[in-house]
């Protein structure tokens, strides 16, 4: 019986190896979504991982004027809050040179630019998450996709109510970057451009 268990364990490890299943500290966790190689998201091989790290720092410096651990209700443009939490309108972009870190409701992303598994889904225009959760998601995308699997980018879904919030890391100037018009954008120069009160 013990020999059979050893055999089954070895067999499963062997199958995962030949199929290229990620293992070790860089393996995809259940929370992280697949990395993206679409030309709609990354258009060149010049995406610099250090630019993404700096874009996350910009996010932290700008947004953490609020309490990072506090939960906020994130809204699609034109959506109305459904809670008593402070509301922040999306999309929100933090851009440093070649890399853009964006927070956007999936409902406001053109369907043809979404990952294939989500193209036909319907999303709520509002959801709840903390700034810490957004930062951690962006850092995991950079570590799992941009740094490890260059020139890939990536995304993660968040939200306490229905996982309607997307955290995205894509190349600056890519089709999705141009298509998703920001409500708030902070660019390399360090000056914020708010198109409306947040």
Coordinates of N, CA and C in Angstrom, one line a residue:
X1 N 0.8 -1.2 0.0 CA 0.0 0.0 0.0 C 0.9 1.3 0.0
X2 N 1.9 1.2 0.8 CA 2.8 2.4 0.9 C 3.6 2.6 -0.4
X3 N 4.0 1.4 -1.1 CA 4.6 1.5 -2.3 C 3.7 2.2 -3.4
X4 N 2.4 1.8 -3.3 CA 1.4 2.4 -4.3 C 1.3 3.9 -4.1
X5 N 1.3 4.4 -2.8 CA 1.2 5.8 -2.5 C 2.5 6.5 -3.1
X6 N 3.7 5.9 -2.9 CA 4.9 6.5 -3.4 C 4.8 6.6 -4.9
X7 N 4.3 5.6 -5.6 CA 4.2 5.6 -7.0 C 3.3 6.7 -7.5
X8 N 2.1 6.8 -6.9 CA 1.1 7.8 -7.3 C 1.7 9.2 -7.1
X9 N 2.4 9.4 -6.0 CA 3.0 10.8 -5.8 C 4.0 11.1 -6.8
X10 N 4.9 10.1 -7.2 CA 5.9 10.3 -8.2 C 5.3 10.5 -9.5
X11 N 4.2 9.8 -9.8 CA 3.5 9.9 -11.1 C 2.9 11.3 -11.3
X12 N 2.3 11.8 -10.2 CA 1.7 13.2 -10.3 C 2.8 14.3 -10.5
X13 N 3.9 14.1 -9.8 CA 5.0 15.1 -10.0 C 5.6 15.0 -11.4
X14 N 5.7 13.8 -11.9 CA 6.2 13.6 -13.3 C 5.3 14.3 -14.3
X15 N 3.9 14.1 -14.2 CA 3.0 14.7 -15.1 C 3.0 16.2 -15.0
X16 N 3.1 16.8 -13.8 CA 3.2 18.2 -13.7 C 4.4 18.8 -14.3
X17 N 5.5 18.0 -14.3 CA 6.8 18.5 -14.9 C 6.7 18.5 -16.4
X18 N 6.2 17.4 -17.0 CA 6.2 17.4 -18.5 C 5.1 18.3 -19.1
X19 N 4.2 18.7 -18.2 CA 3.2 19.6 -18.7 C 3.5 21.1 -18.5
X20 N 4.7 21.3 -17.8 CA 5.1 22.6 -17.6 C 4.4 23.3 -16.5
X21 N 3.8 22.6 -15.6 CA 3.0 23.3 -14.5 C 4.0 24.0 -13.6
X22 N 3.7 25.3 -13.3 CA 4.6 26.1 -12.5 C 4.7 25.5 -11.1
X23 N 6.0 25.5 -10.6 CA 6.2 25.0 -9.2 C 7.1 26.0 -8.5
X24 N 7.3 25.9 -7.2 CA 8.2 26.7 -6.5 C 7.6 28.0 -6.2
X25 N 8.4 29.0 -5.6 CA 7.9 30.2 -5.1 C 7.3 31.1 -6.2
X26 N 7.7 30.9 -7.5 CA 7.1 31.7 -8.6 C 5.8 31.2 -9.1
X27 N 5.4 30.0 -8.6 CA 4.2 29.4 -9.2 C 3.0 30.3 -8.9
X28 N 2.0 30.2 -9.8 CA 0.8 31.0 -9.7 C 0.0 30.6 -8.5
X29 N -0.4 31.5 -7.6 CA -1.2 31.2 -6.5 C -2.7 31.1 -7.0
X30 N -3.6 30.6 -6.2 CA -5.0 30.5 -6.7 C -5.6 31.8 -6.9
X31 N -5.1 32.9 -6.3 CA -5.7 34.2 -6.4 C -5.2 34.9 -7.7
X32 N -4.0 34.6 -8.2 CA -3.5 35.3 -9.4 C -4.1 34.8 -10.7
X33 N -4.4 35.6 -11.6 CA -4.9 35.2 -12.9 C -3.8 35.0 -13.8
X34 N -4.0 34.4 -15.0 CA -2.9 34.1 -15.9 C -2.3 35.4 -16.4
X35 N -1.0 35.3 -16.7 CA -0.3 36.4 -17.3 C -0.8 36.6 -18.7
X36 N -0.6 37.8 -19.3 CA -1.1 38.1 -20.6 C 0.0 38.5 -21.6
X37 N 0.0 37.9 -22.8 CA 0.9 38.2 -23.8 C 0.3 38.9 -25.0
X38 N -1.0 39.3 -24.9 CA -1.7 39.9 -26.0 C -1.1 41.2 -26.5
X39 N -1.0 41.4 -27.8 CA -0.5 42.6 -28.3 C -1.4 43.8 -28.0
X40 N -2.6 43.6 -27.5 CA -3.4 44.6 -27.0 C -3.0 45.2 -25.6
X41 N -2.1 44.4 -25.0 CA -1.7 44.7 -23.6 C -0.2 45.1 -23.6
X42 N 0.6 44.4 -24.4 CA 2.1 44.6 -24.4 C 2.5 44.6 -25.9
X43 N 3.1 45.7 -26.3 CA 3.3 45.8 -27.8 C 4.8 45.7 -28.2
X44 N 5.7 45.6 -27.2 CA 7.1 45.5 -27.5 C 7.8 44.7 -26.4
X45 N 9.1 44.6 -26.6 CA 9.9 43.9 -25.6 C 10.6 44.8 -24.7
X46 N 10.2 46.1 -24.7 CA 10.9 47.1 -24.0 C 10.2 47.4 -22.6
X47 N 9.3 46.7 -22.2 CA 8.6 46.9 -20.9 C 9.7 46.6 -19.9
X48 N 9.9 47.6 -19.0 CA 11.0 47.4 -18.0 C 10.3 47.1 -16.6
X49 N 10.6 46.0 -16.0 CA 10.1 45.7 -14.7 C 10.3 46.7 -13.7
X50 N 11.4 47.4 -13.7 CA 11.7 48.4 -12.7 C 10.8 49.6 -12.9
X51 N 10.3 49.9 -14.1 CA 9.3 50.9 -14.3 C 8.0 50.5 -13.6
X52 N 7.6 49.3 -13.6 CA 6.4 48.8 -12.9 C 6.5 48.9 -11.4
X53 N 7.7 48.6 -10.9 CA 8.0 48.8 -9.5 C 7.8 50.2 -9.1
X54 N 8.3 51.1 -9.9 CA 8.2 52.6 -9.6 C 6.7 53.0 -9.8
X55 N 6.0 52.5 -10.7 CA 4.6 52.9 -10.9 C 3.8 52.5 -9.6
X56 N 4.2 51.3 -9.0 CA 3.5 50.9 -7.8 C 3.9 51.8 -6.6
X57 N 5.1 52.3 -6.6 CA 5.5 53.3 -5.6 C 4.7 54.6 -5.8
X58 N 4.5 55.0 -7.0 CA 3.7 56.2 -7.3 C 2.3 56.0 -6.7
X59 N 1.7 54.8 -7.0 CA 0.4 54.5 -6.5 C 0.4 54.6 -4.9
X60 N 1.4 54.1 -4.3 CA 1.4 54.1 -2.8 C 1.5 55.6 -2.3
X61 N 2.4 56.3 -3.0 CA 2.6 57.7 -2.5 C 1.4 58.5 -2.7
X62 N 0.7 58.4 -3.8 CA -0.5 59.2 -4.1 C -1.7 58.7 -3.4
X63 N -2.0 57.5 -3.4 CA -3.3 57.0 -2.8 C -3.2 56.8 -1.3
X64 N -2.0 56.6 -0.8 CA -1.9 56.3 0.6 C -1.9 57.6 1.5
X65 N -2.3 58.7 0.9 CA -2.7 59.9 1.7 C -4.0 59.5 2.4
X66 N -4.6 58.5 1.9 CA -5.8 57.8 2.6 C -5.2 56.7 3.4
X67 N -5.9 56.0 4.2 CA -5.5 54.9 5.0 C -5.4 53.6 4.1
X68 N -4.2 53.1 4.0 CA -4.1 51.9 3.1 C -4.9 50.7 3.5
X69 N -5.1 50.5 4.8 CA -5.8 49.3 5.3 C -7.3 49.5 5.2
X70 N -7.8 50.8 5.1 CA -9.2 51.1 5.1 C -9.8 50.6 3.7
X71 N -11.0 50.1 3.8 CA -11.7 49.7 2.6 C -12.4 50.9 2.0
X72 N -12.4 50.9 0.6 CA -13.1 51.9 -0.1 C -14.1 51.2 -1.1
X73 N -15.1 52.0 -1.5 CA -16.0 51.5 -2.6 C -15.5 52.1 -3.9
X74 N -15.1 51.2 -4.8 CA -14.6 51.7 -6.1 C -15.8 51.6 -7.1
X75 N -15.8 52.7 -8.0 CA -17.0 52.8 -8.8 C -16.5 52.9 -10.3
X76 N -17.4 52.4 -11.2 CA -17.2 52.7 -12.6 C -17.8 54.1 -12.8
X77 N -17.3 54.8 -13.9 CA -17.8 56.2 -14.1 C -19.3 56.2 -14.2
X78 N -20.0 57.1 -13.5 CA -21.4 57.2 -13.5 C -22.1 56.3 -12.5
X79 N -21.4 55.4 -11.9 CA -22.1 54.5 -10.9 C -22.3 55.2 -9.6
X80 N -23.3 54.7 -8.9 CA -23.7 55.3 -7.6 C -23.3 54.3 -6.5
X81 N -22.7 54.9 -5.4 CA -22.3 54.0 -4.3 C -23.5 53.3 -3.7
X82 N -23.2 52.1 -3.2 CA -24.2 51.3 -2.5 C -23.9 51.0 -1.0
X83 N -22.8 51.7 -0.6 CA -22.4 51.5 0.8 C -22.1 52.9 1.4
X84 N -21.8 52.9 2.7 CA -21.4 54.1 3.4 C -19.9 54.4 3.4
X85 N -19.2 53.5 2.7 CA -17.7 53.7 2.6 C -17.4 54.9 1.7
X86 N -16.2 55.4 1.8 CA -15.8 56.5 0.9 C -15.6 55.9 -0.5
X87 N -16.1 56.6 -1.5 CA -16.1 56.1 -2.9 C -15.0 56.7 -3.7
X88 N -14.3 55.9 -4.5 CA -13.3 56.3 -5.4 C -13.7 55.9 -6.8
X89 N -13.7 56.8 -7.7 CA -14.1 56.5 -9.1 C -12.9 56.0 -9.9
X90 N -13.1 55.1 -10.7 CA -12.1 54.5 -11.6 C -12.5 54.9 -13.0
X91 N -11.6 54.6 -14.0 CA -10.3 54.0 -13.9 C -9.2 55.0 -13.2
X92 N -8.3 54.4 -12.5 CA -7.2 55.1 -11.9 C -5.9 54.6 -12.4
X93 N -5.0 55.4 -13.0 CA -3.8 55.0 -13.6 C -2.6 55.6 -12.9
X94 N -1.6 54.8 -12.7 CA -0.3 55.3 -12.2 C 0.8 54.8 -13.2
X95 N 1.4 55.7 -13.9 CA 2.2 55.4 -15.1 C 3.6 55.9 -14.8
X96 N 4.6 55.0 -15.1 CA 6.0 55.4 -15.0 C 6.7 54.8 -16.3
X97 N 7.1 55.7 -17.2 CA 7.7 55.4 -18.4 C 7.0 54.2 -19.1
X98 N 7.6 53.0 -19.2 CA 7.0 52.0 -20.1 C 5.9 51.2 -19.4
X99 N 5.6 51.5 -18.1 CA 4.7 50.6 -17.4 C 3.5 51.4 -16.8
X100 N 2.3 50.9 -16.9 CA 1.1 51.5 -16.3 C 0.5 50.5 -15.3
X101 N 0.2 50.9 -14.1 CA -0.5 50.1 -13.2 C -1.9 50.8 -13.1
X102 N -3.0 50.1 -13.4 CA -4.3 50.6 -13.4 C -5.3 49.9 -12.5
X103 N -6.2 50.6 -12.0 CA -7.3 50.0 -11.2 C -8.6 50.4 -12.0
X104 N -9.4 49.5 -12.4 CA -10.6 49.8 -13.2 C -11.6 48.7 -12.9
X105 N -12.9 49.1 -13.0 CA -13.9 48.2 -12.9 C -14.0 47.4 -14.2
X106 N -14.2 46.1 -14.1 CA -14.3 45.3 -15.4 C -15.4 45.8 -16.3
X107 N -16.4 46.4 -15.7 CA -17.6 46.9 -16.4 C -17.2 48.0 -17.4
X108 N -16.1 48.7 -17.1 CA -15.7 49.8 -17.9 C -14.6 49.5 -18.9
X109 N -14.2 48.2 -19.0 CA -13.2 47.8 -20.0 C -13.9 47.3 -21.2
X110 N -13.5 47.8 -22.4 CA -14.1 47.2 -23.6 C -14.0 45.7 -23.6
X111 N -15.1 45.0 -23.9 CA -15.1 43.5 -23.8 C -14.0 42.8 -24.6
X112 N -13.7 43.4 -25.8 CA -12.7 42.7 -26.7 C -11.3 42.9 -26.2
X113 N -11.1 43.7 -25.1 CA -9.8 43.9 -24.5 C -9.6 43.1 -23.2
X114 N -10.7 42.5 -22.8 CA -10.6 41.6 -21.6 C -10.0 40.3 -21.9
X115 N -9.4 39.6 -20.9 CA -9.0 38.2 -21.1 C -10.1 37.4 -21.6
X116 N -9.8 36.4 -22.5 CA -10.9 35.6 -23.2 C -11.9 35.0 -22.2
X117 N -11.4 34.6 -21.0 CA -12.4 33.9 -20.1 C -13.4 34.9 -19.5
X118 N -13.2 36.2 -19.7 CA -14.1 37.1 -19.1 C -14.9 38.0 -20.1
X119 N -14.7 37.7 -21.4 CA -15.3 38.5 -22.5 C -16.8 38.6 -22.4
X120 N -17.5 37.5 -22.0 CA -18.9 37.4 -22.1 C -19.6 37.6 -20.7
X121 N -18.8 37.9 -19.7 CA -19.3 38.1 -18.3 C -19.9 39.5 -18.1
X122 N -20.8 39.6 -17.2 CA -21.4 40.8 -16.8 C -20.9 41.2 -15.4
X123 N -20.5 42.5 -15.3 CA -19.8 42.9 -14.0 C -20.6 44.0 -13.4
X124 N -20.6 44.0 -12.0 CA -21.2 45.1 -11.3 C -20.4 46.3 -11.4
X125 N -21.0 47.5 -11.4 CA -20.3 48.8 -11.5 C -19.6 49.3 -10.3
X126 N -19.7 48.5 -9.2 CA -19.2 48.9 -7.9 C -18.7 47.7 -7.1
X127 N -17.7 47.9 -6.3 CA -17.2 46.8 -5.4 C -16.3 47.4 -4.3
X128 N -15.9 46.6 -3.4 CA -15.2 47.1 -2.2 C -13.9 46.4 -2.0
X129 N -12.8 47.2 -1.8 CA -11.5 46.6 -1.6 C -10.7 47.7 -0.8
X130 N -9.6 47.2 -0.2 CA -8.6 48.2 0.4 C -7.5 48.5 -0.5
X131 N -6.8 49.6 -0.2 CA -5.7 50.0 -1.0 C -4.5 49.0 -0.9
X132 N -4.4 48.4 0.3 CA -3.3 47.4 0.6 C -3.5 46.2 -0.3
X133 N -4.8 45.8 -0.5 CA -5.1 44.6 -1.4 C -4.7 45.0 -2.8
X134 N -5.0 46.2 -3.3 CA -4.6 46.6 -4.6 C -3.1 46.6 -4.8
X135 N -2.4 47.2 -3.9 CA -0.9 47.2 -4.0 C -0.4 45.8 -4.0
X136 N -0.8 44.9 -3.1 CA -0.3 43.6 -3.1 C -0.6 42.8 -4.4
X137 N -1.8 43.1 -5.0 CA -2.1 42.4 -6.2 C -1.1 42.9 -7.3
X138 N -0.9 44.2 -7.4 CA 0.0 44.7 -8.4 C 1.4 44.2 -8.2
X139 N 1.9 44.1 -7.0 CA 3.2 43.6 -6.8 C 3.3 42.1 -7.2
X140 N 2.3 41.4 -6.9 CA 2.3 39.9 -7.3 C 2.3 39.8 -8.9
X141 N 1.6 40.7 -9.5 CA 1.6 40.6 -11.0 C 2.9 40.9 -11.6
X142 N 3.6 41.9 -11.0 CA 4.9 42.3 -11.5 C 5.9 41.1 -11.2
X143 N 5.9 40.5 -10.0 CA 6.8 39.4 -9.7 C 6.5 38.2 -10.5
X144 N 5.2 37.8 -10.7 CA 4.8 36.6 -11.4 C 4.9 36.7 -12.9
X145 N 4.6 37.8 -13.4 CA 4.5 38.0 -14.9 C 5.6 38.8 -15.5
X146 N 5.7 40.1 -15.1 CA 6.6 41.0 -15.7 C 8.1 40.6 -15.5
X147 N 8.4 40.3 -14.3 CA 9.8 40.0 -14.0 C 10.2 38.6 -14.4
X148 N 9.3 37.7 -14.2 CA 9.6 36.3 -14.4 C 9.4 35.8 -15.8
X149 N 8.4 36.4 -16.5 CA 8.0 35.9 -17.8 C 8.0 37.0 -18.9
X150 N 9.0 37.9 -18.8 CA 9.1 39.0 -19.8 C 8.9 38.5 -21.2
X151 N 8.2 39.1 -22.1 CA 7.5 40.4 -21.9 C 6.1 40.4 -21.5
X152 N 5.7 39.5 -20.6 CA 4.3 39.4 -20.3 C 3.8 40.4 -19.3
X153 N 2.6 40.7 -19.3 CA 2.0 41.6 -18.2 C 0.9 40.8 -17.6
X154 N 0.0 41.4 -16.8 CA -1.0 40.6 -16.1 C -2.1 41.4 -15.5
X155 N -3.0 40.7 -14.8 CA -4.1 41.3 -14.1 C -4.6 40.4 -13.0
X156 N -5.4 41.0 -12.1 CA -6.0 40.2 -11.0 C -7.3 40.8 -10.7
X157 N -8.3 40.0 -10.3 CA -9.6 40.4 -9.9 C -9.7 40.5 -8.4
X158 N -10.3 41.6 -8.0 CA -10.5 41.8 -6.5 C -12.0 42.3 -6.3
X159 N -12.3 42.3 -5.0 CA -13.6 42.9 -4.7 C -14.3 42.0 -3.7
X160 N -14.8 42.6 -2.6 CA -15.5 41.8 -1.5 C -16.8 41.3 -2.0
X161 N -17.5 42.1 -2.8 CA -18.9 41.8 -3.2 C -19.0 40.8 -4.4
X162 N -18.3 41.1 -5.5 CA -18.5 40.2 -6.7 C -17.2 40.2 -7.5
X163 N -16.1 40.6 -6.9 CA -14.8 40.6 -7.7 C -14.9 41.3 -9.0
X164 N -15.5 42.5 -8.9 CA -15.7 43.4 -10.1 C -14.6 44.4 -10.4
X165 N -13.6 44.4 -9.5 CA -12.5 45.3 -9.6 C -11.3 44.6 -10.3
X166 N -10.7 45.3 -11.3 CA -9.5 44.7 -11.9 C -8.3 45.5 -11.5
X167 N -7.2 44.8 -11.2 CA -5.9 45.5 -11.0 C -5.1 45.0 -12.2
X168 N -4.6 46.0 -13.0 CA -3.9 45.7 -14.3 C -2.5 46.2 -14.3
X169 N -1.6 45.5 -14.9 CA -0.3 46.0 -15.2 C -0.1 45.8 -16.7
X170 N 0.0 46.8 -17.5 CA 0.2 46.7 -19.0 C 1.2 47.7 -19.4
X171 N 1.6 47.6 -20.7 CA 2.5 48.5 -21.3 C 1.9 49.9 -21.6
X172 N 2.6 50.9 -21.2 CA 2.1 52.3 -21.5 C 2.0 52.5 -23.0
X173 N 0.9 53.0 -23.5 CA 0.7 53.2 -24.9 C 0.1 52.1 -25.7
X174 N -0.1 50.9 -25.0 CA -0.7 49.8 -25.6 C -2.2 50.1 -26.0
X175 N -2.8 49.3 -26.8 CA -4.2 49.5 -27.2 C -5.1 49.6 -25.9
X176 N -5.0 48.7 -25.0 CA -5.8 48.8 -23.8 C -5.6 50.1 -23.0
X177 N -4.3 50.5 -22.9 CA -4.0 51.7 -22.2 C -4.6 52.9 -22.9
X178 N -4.7 52.9 -24.2 CA -5.3 54.1 -24.9 C -6.8 54.0 -24.8
X179 N -7.4 52.8 -24.8 CA -8.8 52.6 -24.8 C -9.5 53.0 -23.4
X180 N -8.7 52.7 -22.3 CA -9.3 52.9 -21.0 C -9.0 54.3 -20.6
X181 N -9.9 55.2 -20.7 CA -9.7 56.6 -20.3 C -9.8 56.8 -18.8
X182 N -8.7 57.3 -18.3 CA -8.6 57.4 -16.8 C -9.5 58.5 -16.2
X183 N -10.1 58.3 -15.1 CA -10.7 59.3 -14.2 C -9.6 60.0 -13.5
X184 N -8.6 59.3 -13.1 CA -7.5 59.9 -12.4 C -6.2 59.3 -13.0
X185 N -5.2 60.1 -13.3 CA -3.9 59.6 -13.8 C -2.8 60.3 -13.2
X186 N -1.7 59.5 -12.8 CA -0.5 60.1 -12.3 C 0.6 59.6 -13.1
X187 N 1.3 60.5 -13.8 CA 2.3 60.2 -14.8 C 3.7 60.4 -14.2
X188 N 4.7 60.1 -15.0 CA 6.1 60.1 -14.6 C 6.5 61.4 -14.0
X189 N 6.0 62.5 -14.5 CA 6.4 63.8 -14.0 C 6.0 64.1 -12.5
X190 N 5.1 63.2 -12.0 CA 4.7 63.4 -10.6 C 3.6 64.3 -10.3
X191 N 2.9 64.8 -11.4 CA 1.8 65.7 -11.2 C 0.5 64.9 -11.5
X192 N -0.4 65.0 -10.7 CA -1.7 64.3 -10.8 C -2.6 65.1 -11.8
X193 N -3.3 64.3 -12.6 CA -4.3 64.9 -13.5 C -5.7 64.3 -13.2
X194 N -6.5 65.0 -12.5 CA -7.8 64.5 -12.1 C -8.8 65.1 -13.0
X195 N -9.5 64.2 -13.7 CA -10.5 64.7 -14.7 C -11.8 65.0 -14.0
X196 N -11.9 64.6 -12.7 CA -13.1 64.8 -11.9 C -12.8 64.7 -10.4
X197 N -13.6 65.2 -9.6 CA -13.3 65.1 -8.1 C -13.5 63.6 -7.7
X198 N -12.5 63.1 -6.9 CA -12.5 61.7 -6.5 C -12.8 61.6 -5.0

